[in-house]
Amino acid sequence: MRLLQPLRKTLPWSLAALCLLAAAAPRASGEEPPAEPAETRMASLERAQRERAAELAPAGPDKVEGVLERRIGDDPMNKYVGGVPGLHLRFGGLPSGAGFALGLEYKRPDLRDGMMMFRASAAASTNLWHGLEAELGFPRVGGRFLDANLVARRVDATSIDYFGPGEDSDEGDRCDFRSEENSFEGTLTFKPARRHLKVGLTAGYLLFNTGPGDEHGDEMERRFTPQQAPGVDHQTHYLKLGPFLDIDTRDKPDDPHKGTHLRLQFDRFDDRRRGGYSFGRIGGSLEHYAPFFNEKRVIALRAATELSYADEGDAVPFYLQPTLGGSSDLRGYARHRFRDDNMFVASAEYRWEVFTLLDAALFADAGKVFHRDRDFSFDKMEIDGGFGFRIKTRDAVVFRVDTAFSREGYGLWFAFSHVF
Amino acid sequence: MVRIQPRFLIPAATLLALLLAGRAPGRAGGQAPAFYPDDPIAAEPAPVAVGDIPEVEVYNLYDYLWQTARAATAVEAAPAKGVNTLGEVPDSAWFTNRHGRRRMTKEELRRGPGDGNAPLPPFLIVGAKTEGITPGFRMRDAKGRLFFVKPDPPGNPELISAADVLGSKFFHAIGYNTPENYIVRMRRPDWRIDPKARVSLPSNLSRRMSEKDMGEILDKAALLPDGSMRVIASLGIPGEGVGPFRYEGTRTDDPNDLFPHEDRRDLRGLYVFCAWLNHTDAKAANSYNAVVTEGGVRFVKHYLIDFGSAFGSDGDRAKDARFGHAYQIPVSAGPVLRQLGTLGMAPYDWEKARYPDPKTTGRIESAAFDPESWTPNYPNPAFRRRLPEDEYWAAKIVMAFTDEDIRALVETGRYSDPGVADRLTRVLAERRDKIGRAYFSKVLPLDNFAVRDGRLAFDDLAALHGFRPPREYQISWAAFDNRGGAATPFADAASFELPGRFAATPEGGYVAATIRAAAAGATDADAGQSVTVYLRKKGADAEVVGIERSFGRK
């Protein structure tokens, strides 16, 4: 401490003097020849290059990036859900009402240099439905204008709701049935204008079996007579044959923003087993998409109908009757809420983009079922309205949540596809 | 214990602070001089040779999500690196000063990175990619040159090919390395498929290519009335491809990669060029590193590639109207809440924008374009760190393109309707002017400094381009200590004449002139803005060796 005493007195002055000297140094006045730095800019950069060259390390992505790239890849949907030849996960693929369905699919789109495609899948759902499917496809069997494919399918739906026939069915009559469907179908499609115009023919053999549903057992058979629910007592097999026409000017079929889509189809269902259930069916749907604000808003309109014409003395079996209610038509009503030989439904949506990956929508649905085509009128249409959100990729809606309200309550729907 | 008495501590600290304040901004600790004798350099030193370095890819999806996730966090950027003492970018393996330094002739602009290698039929198709956003194929021409080929989409028969050619020519004229892109009409007899050709599938799988694959590509191509298709053929970049460059960090096996990419002025300033040309897909995956040998040295050369998403194009269709105005995934809740809360009934200006030729040039226009709020598809780390000085550097280059220059470049898109070229030229000229107005107001846009007839002369770029009337500036002079960094004001010097004391400055000595807008003509935007010009005594003359711009950081 004693040694520091002199410093204690002089240090402040010394510091101040040093600072003054530094500030008033001749270099600041510019009057003394400045000593140019010996090195040049180029030399300093070259030195930096040499120093870096001595410390090089292998280049590569960081650990997390590397691991994720190996495990997930740039296109996980293709890698895990079917774009690559081989075995994949399959999401969905069972009829509406199955719940969340998951399965495995083996797909080979590369056979004969891509001229032949084969896939086979098996899926099960949270509602214990299951399905098996195999497809053999011949894309471009006739050049770029002709496709052919054959599909074999089995679906076991353990519980499909049934509320009775017609528009006046009572929600309180809800019961259910089990449906087993085995089908073999072939389709030949002529595409004279790429995807914009398709004309084709479908032929197939369908085998049906129904039974007591998982939830309500044989209540349906006890409550509804074969006159009310044709085919409830015994099921049949069909030979199915019919042409279709598809005109499509939509920009993106899986997330359309503009254009029109018209589909007309006629199918002849020929009862090959019992002879009492033959009929023909005309199906038609028309969609139109009107964009505004640079396609960030879309008014989407749809009208669809299915009209059945049973042979003289025959009936359309209940399990092949058109239905309304559910995630893709009357969304404020229970799934398959209305069922009869004919149906008509119309929907309108106002969709707006929240951001690139999310759309929101306000919508309204109206529709009815009716027994004979001459019974159709716009009276007593069932209506609902609601809102929804859609998660989308560049070209497709991949997930949808819709909530709708009707006189019978509300529906909340989760789906892995667009409504229309 | 030694205690400094408070009454002495304050003056000492003040003196030290004054000393520190006199240092040239941007210098670290005074170890290195502010200026070397060879400053300002026009080019970086010759590269050091690289050894064998591997191809390193970027994981696109990860980059997309990672950069988006980070974007909610503000960045604090330091001044850019990879610049000379004038704030310019020296020529390097990244950037070569072209039109911004010396006006290129119309022929040079049209030639771009090269025009002597147009593909010659017959073509041998050696591979394809039929899946994904843009189907395309690889082919060798009659001379064996490899080209990467993409057709125009059916609804937009000139969109992508023109965008890709224009992108390569514009970015080349600006200064970047780009591939040679050619518009070609391919007719059916012109090509055949190599029996060994493979089709790429996801997950690095492939299979043999067939006529069916070409059929699928044709299905997604615009066919002209004579059955031919217009394609963009991009000549393979010479050298050995070693993967894209990232917009941050450095490549650890490249001795010449001295500056973190996010700090490079040529990559920060790229934001402005991308905004001008609406290149919304400016991401790592659309870049390319090639090991080339030039002057007997193997080194990594850096390219921008794939301009199919520039201008109004988006790879296989007209650009989404949102692109260029908002990130694909918002990085804040505001825009989402606005769209939800208003049920989409309060559209943004860009949602109401009108496009002159949506079918041919896609969605590019100038009325709703705002250079300050333009965005790429997802956040780019170099763009996010840009500072007004970086933007100013780039804006100067953008403003170097006259209407005639733009037209010469646009014409290389070979639009069948001449009116399209007229309208696109007008749109780009208007976007250029918006860029000039925006970035010439964030710093004092004074440039082209020189000492003429004993006066410090310069151009006021904002006035030169007609963005505002000429105005008065005030100047203050100081002696500058190149080693210590101290600036000592000349109290009696306040005109643009070199101060009298400059004559007494020894050879190689420095003075600094700081310029601000005169109070009479200053606006709010000028607050905190100044330019300091450093002059070095050279014989009887003074040479401009350094420029620093202060922009009033906020």
GROMACS .gro file of N, CA and C in nm, chain A residues 1 11-13 15-16 19-20 22-23 27-28 30 32-37 39-42 45-46 48-49 52-53 56-62 65 68-69 72-74 78-79 84-85 110 113-115 140 144 194 252 293-297 350 352-357 389 394-395, chain B residues 1 4 8 15 33-39 43 45-46 48 59-62 85 133 154 202-203 205 207-208 210 212 215-216 218-219 221 246 250-257 314 316-317 320-322 328-330 339 343-344 347 350-351 353 355 363 479 481 483 488 506 508 510:
model
  411
    1MET      N    1   0.083  -0.121   0.000
    1MET     CA    2   0.000   0.000   0.000
    1MET      C    3   0.086   0.126   0.000
   11LEU      N    4  -0.127   0.939  -1.066
   11LEU     CA    5  -0.194   0.863  -1.173
   11LEU      C    6  -0.303   0.941  -1.248
   12PRO      N    7  -0.390   1.008  -1.175
   12PRO     CA    8  -0.494   1.082  -1.249
   12PRO      C    9  -0.436   1.181  -1.347
   13TRP      N   10  -0.335   1.255  -1.299
   13TRP     CA   11  -0.272   1.353  -1.388
   13TRP      C   12  -0.205   1.283  -1.504
   15LEU      N   13  -0.280   1.001  -1.640
   15LEU     CA   14  -0.380   0.950  -1.736
   15LEU      C   15  -0.432   1.061  -1.826
   16ALA      N   16  -0.463   1.173  -1.761
   16ALA     CA   17  -0.514   1.286  -1.837
   16ALA      C   18  -0.411   1.334  -1.938
   19CYS      N   19  -0.386   1.099  -2.230
   19CYS     CA   20  -0.500   1.114  -2.322
   19CYS      C   21  -0.483   1.237  -2.408
   20LEU      N   22  -0.440   1.347  -2.344
   20LEU     CA   23  -0.420   1.470  -2.420
   20LEU      C   24  -0.315   1.451  -2.528
   22ALA      N   25  -0.231   1.176  -2.665
   22ALA     CA   26  -0.284   1.090  -2.772
   22ALA      C   27  -0.373   1.170  -2.866
   23ALA      N   28  -0.456   1.255  -2.805
   23ALA     CA   29  -0.548   1.331  -2.887
   23ALA      C   30  -0.476   1.434  -2.973
   27ARG      N   31   0.003   1.294  -3.569
   27ARG     CA   32  -0.065   1.222  -3.677
   27ARG      C   33  -0.206   1.278  -3.701
   28ALA      N   34  -0.264   1.331  -3.594
   28ALA     CA   35  -0.399   1.383  -3.610
   28ALA      C   36  -0.398   1.516  -3.684
   30GLY      N   37  -0.210   1.581  -3.931
   30GLY     CA   38  -0.180   1.557  -4.073
   30GLY      C   39  -0.055   1.628  -4.117
   32GLU      N   40   0.262   1.565  -4.009
   32GLU     CA   41   0.383   1.481  -4.009
   32GLU      C   42   0.365   1.370  -4.110
   33PRO      N   43   0.469   1.337  -4.186
   33PRO     CA   44   0.451   1.233  -4.288
   33PRO      C   45   0.395   1.106  -4.226
   34PRO      N   46   0.280   1.061  -4.273
   34PRO     CA   47   0.225   0.937  -4.219
   34PRO      C   48   0.302   0.817  -4.271
   35ALA      N   49   0.322   0.722  -4.185
   35ALA     CA   50   0.388   0.598  -4.229
   35ALA      C   51   0.281   0.509  -4.290
   36GLU      N   52   0.289   0.486  -4.420
   36GLU     CA   53   0.191   0.399  -4.486
   36GLU      C   54   0.204   0.258  -4.433
   37PRO      N   55   0.094   0.189  -4.417
   37PRO     CA   56   0.104   0.051  -4.372
   37PRO      C   57   0.184  -0.030  -4.471
   39GLU      N   58   0.168  -0.345  -4.534
   39GLU     CA   59   0.091  -0.446  -4.605
   39GLU      C   60  -0.010  -0.380  -4.696
   40THR      N   61  -0.052  -0.454  -4.795
   40THR     CA   62  -0.158  -0.404  -4.882
   40THR      C   63  -0.287  -0.477  -4.849
   41ARG      N   64  -0.398  -0.423  -4.903
   41ARG     CA   65  -0.527  -0.490  -4.885
   41ARG      C   66  -0.523  -0.629  -4.945
   42MET      N   67  -0.464  -0.636  -5.064
   42MET     CA   68  -0.458  -0.765  -5.131
   42MET      C   69  -0.376  -0.864  -5.048
   45LEU      N   70  -0.577  -0.989  -4.757
   45LEU     CA   71  -0.677  -1.089  -4.796
   45LEU      C   72  -0.611  -1.222  -4.832
   46GLU      N   73  -0.497  -1.212  -4.899
   46GLU     CA   74  -0.426  -1.335  -4.934
   46GLU      C   75  -0.381  -1.409  -4.809
   48ALA      N   76  -0.536  -1.398  -4.528
   48ALA     CA   77  -0.657  -1.461  -4.472
   48ALA      C   78  -0.689  -1.590  -4.546
   49GLN      N   79  -0.671  -1.590  -4.677
   49GLN     CA   80  -0.696  -1.712  -4.755
   49GLN      C   81  -0.601  -1.824  -4.711
   52ARG      N   82  -0.693  -1.954  -4.375
   52ARG     CA   83  -0.814  -2.039  -4.383
   52ARG      C   84  -0.781  -2.173  -4.448
   53ALA      N   85  -0.695  -2.167  -4.548
   53ALA     CA   86  -0.657  -2.292  -4.617
   53ALA      C   87  -0.593  -2.391  -4.519
   56LEU      N   88  -0.893  -2.584  -4.299
   56LEU     CA   89  -1.014  -2.633  -4.366
   56LEU      C   90  -1.070  -2.755  -4.295
   57ALA      N   91  -1.199  -2.767  -4.307
   57ALA     CA   92  -1.267  -2.884  -4.250
   57ALA      C   93  -1.367  -2.935  -4.352
   58PRO      N   94  -1.403  -3.061  -4.346
   58PRO     CA   95  -1.502  -3.113  -4.442
   58PRO      C   96  -1.633  -3.036  -4.433
   59ALA      N   97  -1.690  -3.010  -4.549
   59ALA     CA   98  -1.818  -2.937  -4.552
   59ALA      C   99  -1.933  -3.035  -4.545
   60GLY      N  100  -2.043  -2.990  -4.489
   60GLY     CA  101  -2.161  -3.076  -4.484
   60GLY      C  102  -2.271  -3.009  -4.406
   61PRO      N  103  -2.390  -3.064  -4.413
   61PRO     CA  104  -2.500  -3.006  -4.337
   61PRO      C  105  -2.479  -3.030  -4.188
   62ASP      N  106  -2.547  -2.951  -4.104
   62ASP     CA  107  -2.534  -2.977  -3.962
   62ASP      C  108  -2.604  -3.109  -3.928
   65GLU      N  109  -2.992  -3.139  -3.961
   65GLU     CA  110  -3.034  -3.134  -4.101
   65GLU      C  111  -3.003  -3.266  -4.171
   68LEU      N  112  -3.245  -3.543  -4.049
   68LEU     CA  113  -3.380  -3.524  -4.101
   68LEU      C  114  -3.387  -3.551  -4.251
   69GLU      N  115  -3.284  -3.512  -4.321
   69GLU     CA  116  -3.285  -3.536  -4.465
   69GLU      C  117  -3.286  -3.685  -4.496
   72ILE      N  118  -3.649  -3.814  -4.352
   72ILE     CA  119  -3.774  -3.760  -4.407
   72ILE      C  120  -3.762  -3.730  -4.556
   73GLY      N  121  -3.656  -3.661  -4.594
   73GLY     CA  122  -3.638  -3.627  -4.735
   73GLY      C  123  -3.720  -3.507  -4.774
   74ASP      N  124  -3.697  -3.460  -4.897
   74ASP     CA  125  -3.763  -3.340  -4.944
   74ASP      C  126  -3.909  -3.363  -4.977
   78ASN      N  127  -4.436  -3.826  -5.100
   78ASN     CA  128  -4.403  -3.926  -5.201
   78ASN      C  129  -4.327  -4.043  -5.141
   79LYS      N  130  -4.237  -4.011  -5.050
   79LYS     CA  131  -4.152  -4.115  -4.996
   79LYS      C  132  -4.232  -4.216  -4.914
   84VAL      N  133  -4.328  -4.342  -5.466
   84VAL     CA  134  -4.208  -4.416  -5.499
   84VAL      C  135  -4.243  -4.565  -5.508
   85PRO      N  136  -4.191  -4.635  -5.606
   85PRO     CA  137  -4.221  -4.778  -5.612
   85PRO      C  138  -4.186  -4.847  -5.481
  110ASP      N  139  -4.391  -4.838  -6.208
  110ASP     CA  140  -4.278  -4.838  -6.302
  110ASP      C  141  -4.268  -4.964  -6.387
  113ASP      N  142  -4.147  -5.016  -6.792
  113ASP     CA  143  -4.104  -4.877  -6.817
  113ASP      C  144  -4.218  -4.779  -6.800
  114GLY      N  145  -4.301  -4.805  -6.703
  114GLY     CA  146  -4.410  -4.713  -6.674
  114GLY      C  147  -4.535  -4.736  -6.757
  115MET      N  148  -4.534  -4.837  -6.841
  115MET     CA  149  -4.653  -4.865  -6.924
  115MET      C  150  -4.755  -4.949  -6.848
  140ARG      N  151  -5.184  -4.512  -7.089
  140ARG     CA  152  -5.137  -4.495  -7.226
  140ARG      C  153  -5.133  -4.625  -7.304
  144ARG      N  154  -5.124  -4.166  -7.589
  144ARG     CA  155  -5.155  -4.071  -7.483
  144ARG      C  156  -5.304  -4.052  -7.465
  194ARG      N  157  -5.643  -3.426  -7.333
  194ARG     CA  158  -5.576  -3.439  -7.204
  194ARG      C  159  -5.681  -3.463  -7.095
  252LYS      N  160  -5.703  -2.661  -6.100
  252LYS     CA  161  -5.640  -2.762  -6.016
  252LYS      C  162  -5.751  -2.851  -5.960
  293PHE      N  163  -6.023  -1.113  -5.675
  293PHE     CA  164  -5.905  -1.070  -5.599
  293PHE      C  165  -5.785  -1.163  -5.631
  294ASN      N  166  -5.757  -1.174  -5.759
  294ASN     CA  167  -5.641  -1.253  -5.803
  294ASN      C  168  -5.642  -1.395  -5.749
  295GLU      N  169  -5.759  -1.454  -5.753
  295GLU     CA  170  -5.777  -1.594  -5.713
  295GLU      C  171  -5.752  -1.618  -5.565
  296LYS      N  172  -5.748  -1.510  -5.488
  296LYS     CA  173  -5.735  -1.526  -5.343
  296LYS      C  174  -5.873  -1.544  -5.278
  297ARG      N  175  -5.979  -1.524  -5.357
  297ARG     CA  176  -6.115  -1.551  -5.313
  297ARG      C  177  -6.180  -1.632  -5.424
  350TYR      N  178  -6.797  -1.964  -5.014
  350TYR     CA  179  -6.709  -1.848  -5.030
  350TYR      C  180  -6.577  -1.886  -4.962
  352TRP      N  181  -6.171  -1.803  -4.891
  352TRP     CA  182  -6.067  -1.701  -4.898
  352TRP      C  183  -5.938  -1.754  -4.837
  353GLU      N  184  -5.830  -1.707  -4.898
  353GLU     CA  185  -5.698  -1.756  -4.854
  353GLU      C  186  -5.651  -1.676  -4.734
  354VAL      N  187  -5.621  -1.745  -4.628
  354VAL     CA  188  -5.567  -1.681  -4.508
  354VAL      C  189  -5.417  -1.663  -4.526
  355PHE      N  190  -5.351  -1.769  -4.564
  355PHE     CA  191  -5.212  -1.762  -4.611
  355PHE      C  192  -5.191  -1.880  -4.703
  356THR      N  193  -5.072  -1.892  -4.756
  356THR     CA  194  -5.050  -1.988  -4.865
  356THR      C  195  -5.099  -2.128  -4.832
  357LEU      N  196  -5.085  -2.168  -4.709
  357LEU     CA  197  -5.117  -2.306  -4.674
  357LEU      C  198  -5.254  -2.322  -4.609
  389PHE      N  199  -6.208  -2.477  -4.246
  389PHE     CA  200  -6.068  -2.443  -4.274
  389PHE      C  201  -6.008  -2.555  -4.356
  394ARG      N  202  -4.950  -2.698  -5.268
  394ARG     CA  203  -4.953  -2.611  -5.386
  394ARG      C  204  -5.073  -2.639  -5.476
  395ASP      N  205  -5.114  -2.765  -5.483
  395ASP     CA  206  -5.218  -2.801  -5.578
  395ASP      C  207  -5.336  -2.875  -5.518
  421MET      N  208  -0.482  -0.044  -0.279
  421MET     CA  209  -0.589  -0.007  -0.372
  421MET      C  210  -0.565   0.133  -0.426
  424ILE      N  211  -0.892   0.646  -0.840
  424ILE     CA  212  -0.883   0.769  -0.917
  424ILE      C  213  -0.992   0.860  -0.867
  428PHE      N  214  -1.105   1.366  -1.157
  428PHE     CA  215  -1.011   1.341  -1.267
  428PHE      C  216  -1.061   1.230  -1.361
  435LEU      N  217  -1.189   1.225  -2.258
  435LEU     CA  218  -1.082   1.227  -2.359
  435LEU      C  219  -1.073   1.093  -2.432
  453PRO      N  220  -0.489  -0.061  -4.023
  453PRO     CA  221  -0.516   0.074  -4.073
  453PRO      C  222  -0.650   0.077  -4.144
  454ALA      N  223  -0.706   0.196  -4.153
  454ALA     CA  224  -0.834   0.208  -4.224
  454ALA      C  225  -0.814   0.185  -4.372
  455PHE      N  226  -0.705   0.234  -4.424
  455PHE     CA  227  -0.681   0.221  -4.568
  455PHE      C  228  -0.543   0.167  -4.593
  456TYR      N  229  -0.537   0.074  -4.687
  456TYR     CA  230  -0.408   0.025  -4.733
  456TYR      C  231  -0.370   0.102  -4.859
  457PRO      N  232  -0.245   0.093  -4.896
  457PRO     CA  233  -0.203   0.172  -5.013
  457PRO      C  234  -0.277   0.135  -5.140
  458ASP      N  235  -0.322   0.011  -5.150
  458ASP     CA  236  -0.387  -0.031  -5.275
  458ASP      C  237  -0.539  -0.014  -5.269
  459ASP      N  238  -0.590   0.045  -5.162
  459ASP     CA  239  -0.735   0.069  -5.156
  459ASP      C  240  -0.773   0.183  -5.248
  463ALA      N  241  -1.084  -0.579  -5.727
  463ALA     CA  242  -1.109  -0.724  -5.735
  463ALA      C  243  -1.045  -0.791  -5.615
  465PRO      N  244  -0.828  -1.092  -5.435
  465PRO     CA  245  -0.708  -1.159  -5.483
  465PRO      C  246  -0.741  -1.287  -5.558
  466ALA      N  247  -0.644  -1.333  -5.637
  466ALA     CA  248  -0.664  -1.460  -5.708
  466ALA      C  249  -0.693  -1.569  -5.607
  468VAL      N  250  -0.712  -1.917  -5.397
  468VAL     CA  251  -0.620  -2.024  -5.358
  468VAL      C  252  -0.680  -2.155  -5.411
  479TYR      N  253  -3.084  -2.942  -4.774
  479TYR     CA  254  -3.212  -3.010  -4.753
  479TYR      C  255  -3.321  -2.902  -4.760
  480ASN      N  256  -3.386  -2.900  -4.874
  480ASN     CA  257  -3.483  -2.795  -4.905
  480ASN      C  258  -3.591  -2.774  -4.800
  481LEU      N  259  -3.654  -2.882  -4.762
  481LEU     CA  260  -3.766  -2.873  -4.669
  481LEU      C  261  -3.720  -2.818  -4.535
  482TYR      N  262  -3.604  -2.864  -4.492
  482TYR     CA  263  -3.546  -2.817  -4.366
  482TYR      C  264  -3.516  -2.668  -4.376
  505THR      N  265  -1.325  -0.026  -4.981
  505THR     CA  266  -1.340   0.091  -4.894
  505THR      C  267  -1.436   0.195  -4.950
  553ILE      N  268  -4.283  -3.031  -5.944
  553ILE     CA  269  -4.347  -2.909  -5.991
  553ILE      C  270  -4.322  -2.887  -6.139
  574PRO      N  271  -4.889  -2.569  -7.053
  574PRO     CA  272  -4.992  -2.556  -7.156
  574PRO      C  273  -5.066  -2.422  -7.155
  622PRO      N  274  -3.863  -3.985  -5.678
  622PRO     CA  275  -3.828  -3.939  -5.543
  622PRO      C  276  -3.740  -4.041  -5.470
  623SER      N  277  -3.672  -3.993  -5.368
  623SER     CA  278  -3.586  -4.076  -5.283
  623SER      C  279  -3.470  -4.136  -5.360
  625LEU      N  280  -3.441  -4.268  -5.637
  625LEU     CA  281  -3.466  -4.387  -5.719
  625LEU      C  282  -3.479  -4.344  -5.864
  627ARG      N  283  -3.575  -4.518  -6.286
  627ARG     CA  284  -3.608  -4.632  -6.370
  627ARG      C  285  -3.579  -4.593  -6.514
  628ARG      N  286  -3.582  -4.694  -6.601
  628ARG     CA  287  -3.552  -4.669  -6.742
  628ARG      C  288  -3.658  -4.576  -6.802
  630SER      N  289  -3.896  -4.421  -7.093
  630SER     CA  290  -3.966  -4.474  -7.211
  630SER      C  291  -4.036  -4.361  -7.285
  632LYS      N  292  -4.338  -4.328  -7.301
  632LYS     CA  293  -4.448  -4.286  -7.216
  632LYS      C  294  -4.407  -4.165  -7.129
  635GLY      N  295  -4.417  -3.871  -7.325
  635GLY     CA  296  -4.559  -3.839  -7.342
  635GLY      C  297  -4.612  -3.760  -7.224
  636GLU      N  298  -4.571  -3.802  -7.105
  636GLU     CA  299  -4.618  -3.729  -6.986
  636GLU      C  300  -4.563  -3.588  -6.983
  638LEU      N  301  -4.487  -3.416  -7.249
  638LEU     CA  302  -4.561  -3.344  -7.353
  638LEU      C  303  -4.701  -3.305  -7.305
  639ASP      N  304  -4.759  -3.393  -7.223
  639ASP     CA  305  -4.892  -3.362  -7.169
  639ASP      C  306  -4.891  -3.234  -7.087
  641ALA      N  307  -4.687  -2.985  -7.144
  641ALA     CA  308  -4.615  -2.883  -7.221
  641ALA      C  309  -4.710  -2.810  -7.314
  666ARG      N  310  -2.515  -2.185  -4.948
  666ARG     CA  311  -2.617  -2.142  -4.852
  666ARG      C  312  -2.608  -1.992  -4.835
  670THR      N  313  -2.017  -2.019  -4.402
  670THR     CA  314  -1.924  -2.034  -4.513
  670THR      C  315  -1.907  -2.182  -4.541
  671ARG      N  316  -1.852  -2.211  -4.654
  671ARG     CA  317  -1.824  -2.350  -4.687
  671ARG      C  318  -1.688  -2.383  -4.627
  672THR      N  319  -1.685  -2.475  -4.534
  672THR     CA  320  -1.564  -2.494  -4.452
  672THR      C  321  -1.449  -2.558  -4.526
  673ASP      N  322  -1.475  -2.610  -4.648
  673ASP     CA  323  -1.364  -2.669  -4.722
  673ASP      C  324  -1.319  -2.579  -4.838
  674ASP      N  325  -1.365  -2.455  -4.837
  674ASP     CA  326  -1.326  -2.362  -4.943
  674ASP      C  327  -1.240  -2.251  -4.883
  675PRO      N  328  -1.110  -2.249  -4.914
  675PRO     CA  329  -1.021  -2.149  -4.853
  675PRO      C  330  -1.053  -2.006  -4.897
  676ASN      N  331  -1.126  -1.992  -5.006
  676ASN     CA  332  -1.154  -1.857  -5.056
  676ASN      C  333  -1.285  -1.799  -5.003
  677ASP      N  334  -1.356  -1.880  -4.928
  677ASP     CA  335  -1.487  -1.838  -4.878
  677ASP      C  336  -1.468  -1.767  -4.744
  734ASP      N  337  -4.399  -1.888  -6.206
  734ASP     CA  338  -4.375  -1.965  -6.085
  734ASP      C  339  -4.345  -2.111  -6.118
  736ASP      N  340  -4.422  -2.351  -6.318
  736ASP     CA  341  -4.505  -2.419  -6.417
  736ASP      C  342  -4.638  -2.347  -6.436
  737ARG      N  343  -4.644  -2.224  -6.394
  737ARG     CA  344  -4.770  -2.149  -6.403
  737ARG      C  345  -4.740  -2.002  -6.372
  740ASP      N  346  -4.833  -1.705  -5.810
  740ASP     CA  347  -4.937  -1.676  -5.713
  740ASP      C  348  -4.927  -1.527  -5.676
  741ALA      N  349  -5.043  -1.460  -5.675
  741ALA     CA  350  -5.042  -1.315  -5.650
  741ALA      C  351  -4.979  -1.280  -5.516
  742ARG      N  352  -4.985  -1.372  -5.420
  742ARG     CA  353  -4.928  -1.345  -5.288
  742ARG      C  354  -4.775  -1.337  -5.293
  748GLN      N  355  -4.479  -1.735  -4.760
  748GLN     CA  356  -4.580  -1.840  -4.773
  748GLN      C  357  -4.638  -1.877  -4.637
  749ILE      N  358  -4.552  -1.882  -4.536
  749ILE     CA  359  -4.600  -1.904  -4.399
  749ILE      C  360  -4.574  -1.774  -4.323
  750PRO      N  361  -4.678  -1.710  -4.272
  750PRO     CA  362  -4.656  -1.581  -4.204
  750PRO      C  363  -4.566  -1.598  -4.082
  759GLN      N  364  -5.697  -1.153  -4.190
  759GLN     CA  365  -5.775  -1.227  -4.290
  759GLN      C  366  -5.891  -1.302  -4.226
  763LEU      N  367  -6.301  -1.179  -4.255
  763LEU     CA  368  -6.357  -1.280  -4.347
  763LEU      C  369  -6.304  -1.256  -4.489
  764GLY      N  370  -6.184  -1.205  -4.495
  764GLY     CA  371  -6.123  -1.183  -4.627
  764GLY      C  372  -6.183  -1.065  -4.702
  767PRO      N  373  -5.924  -0.672  -4.864
  767PRO     CA  374  -5.812  -0.722  -4.945
  767PRO      C  375  -5.690  -0.629  -4.940
  770TRP      N  376  -5.218  -0.585  -5.323
  770TRP     CA  377  -5.169  -0.683  -5.420
  770TRP      C  378  -5.278  -0.782  -5.460
  771GLU      N  379  -5.379  -0.796  -5.377
  771GLU     CA  380  -5.488  -0.885  -5.415
  771GLU      C  381  -5.577  -0.820  -5.521
  773ALA      N  382  -5.441  -0.612  -5.749
  773ALA     CA  383  -5.352  -0.566  -5.857
  773ALA      C  384  -5.397  -0.623  -5.991
  775TYR      N  385  -5.270  -0.727  -6.381
  775TYR     CA  386  -5.147  -0.770  -6.447
  775TYR      C  387  -5.162  -0.751  -6.597
  783ARG      N  388  -4.776  -1.308  -6.330
  783ARG     CA  389  -4.818  -1.203  -6.237
  783ARG      C  390  -4.699  -1.117  -6.196
  899ALA      N  391  -0.880   1.624  -4.064
  899ALA     CA  392  -0.762   1.541  -4.093
  899ALA      C  393  -0.793   1.401  -4.040
  901ASP      N  394  -0.638   1.029  -3.932
  901ASP     CA  395  -0.521   0.948  -3.899
  901ASP      C  396  -0.548   0.804  -3.940
  903ARG      N  397  -0.375   0.541  -3.917
  903ARG     CA  398  -0.335   0.433  -3.825
  903ARG      C  399  -0.423   0.432  -3.700
  908THR      N  400  -0.957   1.481  -3.693
  908THR     CA  401  -0.941   1.611  -3.627
  908THR      C  402  -1.000   1.718  -3.717
  926PRO      N  403   0.100   1.572  -4.592
  926PRO     CA  404   0.209   1.502  -4.659
  926PRO      C  405   0.156   1.399  -4.758
  928GLY      N  406   0.044   1.085  -4.919
  928GLY     CA  407  -0.011   0.965  -4.854
  928GLY      C  408  -0.094   0.997  -4.731
  930TYR      N  409  -0.423   1.166  -4.521
  930TYR     CA  410  -0.567   1.153  -4.547
  930TYR      C  411  -0.645   1.269  -4.489
   0.00000   0.00000   0.00000
